[in-house]
Amino acid sequence: MKLQRKNMLRASALGALVVSGALVLTACGSDDNTKTADGTAKPSAAAGDVKCDDAKGKLLASGSSAQKNAIDLWIKNYMAACSGVEVNYKSSSSGEGIVAFNQGTVGFAGSDSALKPEQVEESKKICTGGQGIDLPMVGGPIALGFNVAGVDKLNLDAATIANIFNDKIKKWDDEAIKKLNPGVTLPSTAIQAFHRSEDSGTTENLGKYLKAAAPDAWTYDAAKKWPAPGGQGASGSSGVASQVKAVDGAIGYFELSYATSQNIKTVDVNTGAAAPVKATGENASKAIAAAKISGTGSDLALKLDYTTKAEGAYPIVLVTYEVVCDKGNKAETLPTVKSFLNYTASDAGQKILLENGYAPIPAEINAKVREIIGSLS
């Protein structure tokens, strides 16, 4: 079948992408073998495949914190290969990244949501003769991390997740949770739900999932700003993960590598498939496989299927885009933007990311990304 063939191609490509990096590489939790003793990411053999071309000077970028743990690997390798080049990525939020891009203070931005029409229109002031476009670079699951004493495994469905985060389910031994977890002893501990305090593409993607999969329970439109009552805010994916790690009864959402690096247990999602689905890069890839390009021209924004019931497909996913000008990029940073993004989109670069909790971008879409990067001017 055509879909099976695509899955085989995608699996062989191991195509998870990421972008941009920090001068100071301090990934959340460094207890895996991708880090050196000082907590920085190890350069990989893939660093030798970087093509520096005419890259030079300093490149500033900012935005999505969801891709931050993967960014460390990209930057370490890229800067090791390209002497005299600095890439400085400020991990903040998708909203802040797009604002910085449209103010002209960064060469590109990371965003977990595609540009909205009004943001594209605003970008035309910065992209002389062109506009901002979305290049999908990183796929991954949005993990629901939990910390409930005595509970090692937890299944939830969309409606129950919605009612936890909209403050309607308040105790861990609520009947709705018990029904999904037969045989599990659930305490009467109060639920402490944590969400992002700033505008966040991760929040928007969680909202898209809840709105699509549980419309009766989640009546809010998907937005970067947290819409529901109750809960507690924390800054960035790292802030939410830290709160979940520290507080008994806590639940929150963040990119999977934050859960992996801090040994935070994650929810298995009941999608209606034969078995609840774990949050893994491979399972997120199965959901992203159904993505379609919804953007036009050079814009490669994707439409995701949040209601998939495919076996093993984890439905709460996001794609992080690198936002660049298709035309009108600053002459002093354009060579470095193209060189760096060409590395993130390369096969060699992609291979180091799957093991870090990220999900492959489909190979056929990645091929288009490379083509667009080559055409940037």
XYZ file of C-alpha atoms in Angstrom:
377
model
C 0.000 0.000 0.000
C 1.081 3.577 -0.670
C 0.900 4.534 3.037
C 3.020 1.531 4.044
C 5.620 2.451 1.452
C 5.724 6.024 2.767
C 6.179 4.760 6.329
C 9.097 2.548 5.216
C 10.738 5.462 3.420
C 10.237 7.707 6.390
C 11.602 5.155 8.839
C 14.731 4.655 6.742
C 15.278 8.377 6.500
C 15.159 8.825 10.280
C 14.208 12.335 9.494
C 13.671 14.352 12.647
C 14.772 17.951 12.182
C 15.634 20.715 14.538
C 16.999 24.137 14.480
C 19.118 26.708 16.062
C 21.055 26.742 19.223
C 22.483 28.418 22.247
C 25.987 29.556 22.984
C 25.570 28.227 26.484
C 24.264 24.702 26.175
C 22.438 23.838 29.354
C 19.873 21.237 28.453
C 17.324 20.384 31.103
C 18.635 17.376 32.971
C 21.854 15.955 31.551
C 21.694 12.391 32.719
C 21.924 10.816 29.277
C 24.934 9.875 27.187
C 24.521 12.766 24.748
C 26.034 15.137 27.319
C 29.594 15.731 28.478
C 30.586 15.963 32.143
C 29.918 19.703 32.173
C 26.366 19.193 30.913
C 26.940 20.324 27.327
C 25.999 18.281 24.295
C 28.699 16.109 22.760
C 29.672 16.857 19.180
C 28.700 13.899 17.004
C 30.294 12.392 13.947
C 27.649 14.233 11.969
C 29.495 17.489 12.681
C 31.892 16.589 9.874
C 29.023 16.799 7.389
C 28.345 20.492 8.032
C 28.849 22.677 4.972
C 29.815 26.106 6.258
C 29.778 27.672 2.782
C 29.935 31.462 3.252
C 28.652 31.453 6.851
C 30.271 34.055 9.063
C 29.760 36.237 12.116
C 26.891 35.960 14.579
C 23.372 34.692 13.880
C 20.668 35.475 16.415
C 17.460 33.446 16.628
C 14.759 32.853 19.231
C 11.447 31.196 19.937
C 10.067 27.763 20.752
C 11.383 26.076 23.886
C 9.979 22.732 22.710
C 12.949 22.251 20.381
C 15.543 23.510 22.872
C 16.956 20.144 23.928
C 17.517 19.172 20.307
C 18.942 22.585 19.454
C 21.867 21.969 21.788
C 23.046 19.095 19.603
C 22.708 21.044 16.373
C 24.563 24.064 17.666
C 27.385 22.104 19.243
C 28.061 20.285 15.990
C 27.620 23.298 13.739
C 29.831 25.661 15.698
C 32.502 22.974 16.074
C 32.640 22.669 12.281
C 32.330 26.355 11.339
C 35.124 28.272 13.035
C 34.327 31.918 13.730
C 30.550 31.468 13.382
C 28.240 32.000 16.361
C 24.623 30.891 16.451
C 22.768 32.170 19.492
C 19.239 30.825 20.008
C 17.184 32.275 22.837
C 14.789 29.593 24.029
C 11.682 31.471 25.131
C 8.340 30.842 23.448
C 6.857 30.680 19.965
C 5.032 33.953 20.516
C 8.167 35.803 21.562
C 10.109 34.318 18.656
C 7.611 35.547 16.062
C 7.537 39.006 17.645
C 11.341 39.169 17.476
C 11.303 37.988 13.848
C 8.766 40.586 12.807
C 10.787 43.264 14.586
C 13.824 42.272 12.549
C 16.015 41.420 15.553
C 16.618 37.740 14.655
C 17.590 35.901 11.494
C 14.910 33.283 12.051
C 12.426 32.238 14.703
C 11.251 28.889 16.045
C 7.487 28.454 16.363
C 5.308 25.476 17.254
C 2.459 27.039 15.275
C 2.410 28.224 11.691
C 2.268 31.966 11.031
C -1.198 33.514 11.103
C -2.283 35.743 8.178
C -1.783 38.940 10.162
C 1.730 37.801 11.169
C 2.586 37.076 7.533
C 1.356 40.547 6.592
C 3.467 42.118 9.331
C 6.539 40.153 8.190
C 6.463 41.906 4.807
C 7.870 45.013 6.513
C 11.006 43.041 7.408
C 11.238 40.685 4.422
C 11.839 43.230 1.670
C 10.012 42.019 -1.424
C 8.995 38.808 0.320
C 7.311 37.456 3.452
C 7.760 35.122 6.378
C 7.335 31.406 5.638
C 7.117 28.250 7.772
C 9.686 25.455 7.351
C 8.822 22.322 9.396
C 11.985 21.173 11.186
C 11.119 19.240 14.343
C 8.310 16.812 14.984
C 7.550 15.495 18.406
C 5.022 14.364 20.979
C 3.622 16.702 23.591
C 4.001 14.542 26.668
C 1.629 14.763 29.619
C 3.947 14.346 32.561
C 2.520 13.354 35.943
C 3.754 12.932 39.504
C 1.331 10.971 41.668
C 2.816 9.060 44.602
C 2.321 5.318 44.185
C 1.167 5.552 40.550
C 3.641 4.416 37.899
C 1.324 3.999 34.936
C -1.631 6.188 33.966
C -4.092 6.031 31.067
C -6.233 9.037 30.118
C -8.495 9.883 27.187
C -9.101 13.261 25.572
C -12.249 14.132 27.538
C -10.620 13.285 30.867
C -7.490 15.269 29.996
C -9.713 18.227 29.074
C -11.641 18.039 32.334
C -8.423 17.837 34.358
C -7.015 20.949 32.698
C -10.271 22.905 32.806
C -10.519 22.302 36.575
C -13.592 20.048 36.488
C -11.780 16.918 37.706
C -10.048 17.819 40.959
C -8.903 14.541 42.587
C -6.802 11.702 41.249
C -9.334 9.111 42.427
C -12.127 10.682 40.368
C -14.434 8.057 38.857
C -13.542 9.099 35.302
C -9.844 8.411 35.941
C -10.548 5.169 37.834
C -12.625 3.852 34.944
C -9.662 4.263 32.573
C -7.239 2.621 35.004
C -8.749 -0.629 36.318
C -6.624 -2.328 38.947
C -4.652 0.836 39.727
C -4.892 2.235 43.266
C -5.420 5.968 42.811
C -5.005 8.311 45.810
C -7.418 11.087 46.730
C -4.578 13.572 46.212
C -5.641 16.926 44.777
C -4.712 17.428 41.136
C -2.195 20.219 40.565
C -2.393 21.085 36.867
C 0.416 23.210 35.422
C 0.293 25.142 32.147
C 2.509 27.610 30.308
C 2.300 31.133 31.700
C 3.405 32.852 28.468
C 2.131 32.576 24.895
C 3.165 29.168 23.678
C 2.834 27.090 20.525
C 2.870 23.987 22.728
C -0.249 25.306 24.469
C -1.888 25.994 21.112
C -1.161 22.483 19.827
C -2.515 20.883 23.006
C -5.617 23.043 22.546
C -5.988 21.884 18.942
C -5.897 18.270 20.100
C -8.425 18.786 22.900
C -10.758 20.830 20.687
C -10.677 18.167 17.979
C -10.774 15.043 20.150
C -13.015 16.233 23.019
C -15.112 19.169 21.715
C -17.837 18.736 24.336
C -15.364 18.914 27.214
C -12.946 21.503 25.748
C -14.948 24.455 24.477
C -12.041 26.877 24.037
C -10.529 27.891 20.726
C -6.908 26.852 20.327
C -4.620 29.757 21.162
C -1.080 30.394 22.349
C -2.406 31.939 25.575
C -3.743 29.457 28.146
C -7.563 29.760 28.002
C -8.994 27.653 30.840
C -9.712 28.515 34.488
C -7.741 27.036 37.350
C -4.325 25.478 37.258
C -0.990 27.175 37.796
C 1.312 28.827 35.269
C 5.027 28.200 34.808
C 7.502 29.697 32.370
C 8.633 27.599 29.429
C 8.546 23.857 28.976
C 11.412 23.601 31.449
C 9.409 25.492 34.087
C 6.341 23.278 33.700
C 8.496 20.132 33.834
C 10.272 21.341 36.968
C 6.972 21.954 38.738
C 5.640 18.514 37.791
C 8.865 16.925 39.006
C 8.637 18.713 42.358
C 4.916 18.594 43.248
C 2.996 15.491 44.320
C -0.313 15.337 42.449
C 1.026 17.370 39.529
C 0.342 17.039 35.819
C 1.608 19.248 32.995
C 2.509 19.229 29.305
C 5.854 19.660 27.582
C 8.021 18.243 24.824
C 9.032 14.638 25.520
C 12.749 15.216 26.062
C 11.961 17.241 29.199
C 10.219 14.181 30.635
C 13.019 11.856 29.553
C 15.840 13.974 30.942
C 14.111 14.440 34.315
C 12.672 10.915 34.641
C 9.100 12.176 34.700
C 6.407 9.558 34.075
C 4.097 10.248 31.132
C 0.450 9.508 30.387
C -0.573 6.858 27.846
C -3.398 8.256 25.717
C -6.541 6.253 25.012
C -7.385 7.177 21.419
C -9.929 4.458 20.728
C -7.250 2.193 19.264
C -6.784 -1.327 20.637
C -4.436 -0.100 23.370
C -3.510 3.249 24.938
C -0.566 4.875 23.159
C 2.711 5.880 24.797
C 4.390 9.205 24.131
C 7.421 8.272 22.038
C 9.098 9.766 19.005
C 8.209 6.714 16.947
C 4.541 6.872 17.951
C 4.387 10.588 17.232
C 5.846 9.866 13.789
C 2.894 7.615 13.040
C 0.551 10.538 13.674
C 2.675 13.065 11.787
C 2.723 10.642 8.838
C -0.814 11.742 7.999
C 0.146 15.444 7.884
C -0.661 17.386 4.720
C 0.951 20.606 3.492
C -1.602 23.379 3.970
C 0.666 26.299 3.138
C 0.985 27.789 -0.332
C 4.024 28.693 -2.400
C 7.191 28.415 -0.337
C 5.238 28.108 2.911
C 5.226 24.514 4.175
C 2.765 24.775 7.077
C 1.244 21.370 7.884
C -2.252 20.231 8.805
C -2.140 17.519 11.482
C -4.778 14.892 12.294
C -5.376 15.140 16.045
C -8.202 12.595 16.029
C -6.276 9.667 14.590
C -7.174 6.219 15.896
C -4.398 4.465 14.015
C -2.735 1.745 16.066
C 0.295 3.102 17.899
C -0.205 6.684 16.696
C 0.299 9.198 19.515
C -2.112 12.055 18.743
C -0.817 14.966 20.857
C 1.923 16.158 18.559
C 3.487 19.376 17.430
C 5.717 20.451 14.599
C 8.211 23.207 15.230
C 8.717 25.518 12.261
C 11.673 27.711 11.528
C 10.265 31.029 10.344
C 12.385 32.774 7.709
C 11.930 35.293 4.905
C 11.495 33.690 1.513
C 12.985 36.872 0.009
C 14.535 39.918 1.597
C 16.697 38.211 4.221
C 19.501 40.391 5.620
C 22.575 40.043 3.450
C 24.910 39.744 6.439
C 23.095 36.744 7.958
C 21.586 34.989 4.916
C 24.613 32.730 4.222
C 24.650 31.541 7.841
C 20.879 31.004 7.924
C 21.071 28.846 4.791
C 24.159 26.955 5.932
C 22.745 26.214 9.366
C 19.300 25.179 8.150
C 20.853 23.017 5.446
C 22.620 21.134 8.230
C 19.458 20.703 10.285
C 17.675 19.386 7.192
C 20.443 16.986 6.201
C 20.175 13.215 6.600
C 23.289 13.201 8.761
C 21.901 15.850 11.049
C 18.512 14.180 11.363
C 19.958 10.843 12.488
C 21.196 12.205 15.801
C 17.754 13.464 16.844
C 15.397 10.498 16.909
C 17.169 9.055 19.935
C 16.514 12.311 21.794
C 12.725 12.012 21.828
C 11.931 13.875 18.624
C 9.852 12.563 15.725
C 10.828 12.455 12.049
C 9.414 14.948 9.607
C 8.164 12.844 6.651
C 10.931 12.395 4.090
C 8.887 13.770 1.197
C 8.165 16.970 3.141
C 11.789 17.241 4.255
C 12.854 17.138 0.601
C 10.703 20.210 -0.038
C 12.233 21.936 3.001
C 15.712 21.489 1.545
C 14.559 22.852 -1.788
C 13.094 25.973 -0.185
C 16.215 26.568 1.928
C 18.260 26.576 -1.264
C 15.993 29.224 -2.785
C 16.123 31.691 0.137
C 17.357 35.105 -0.924
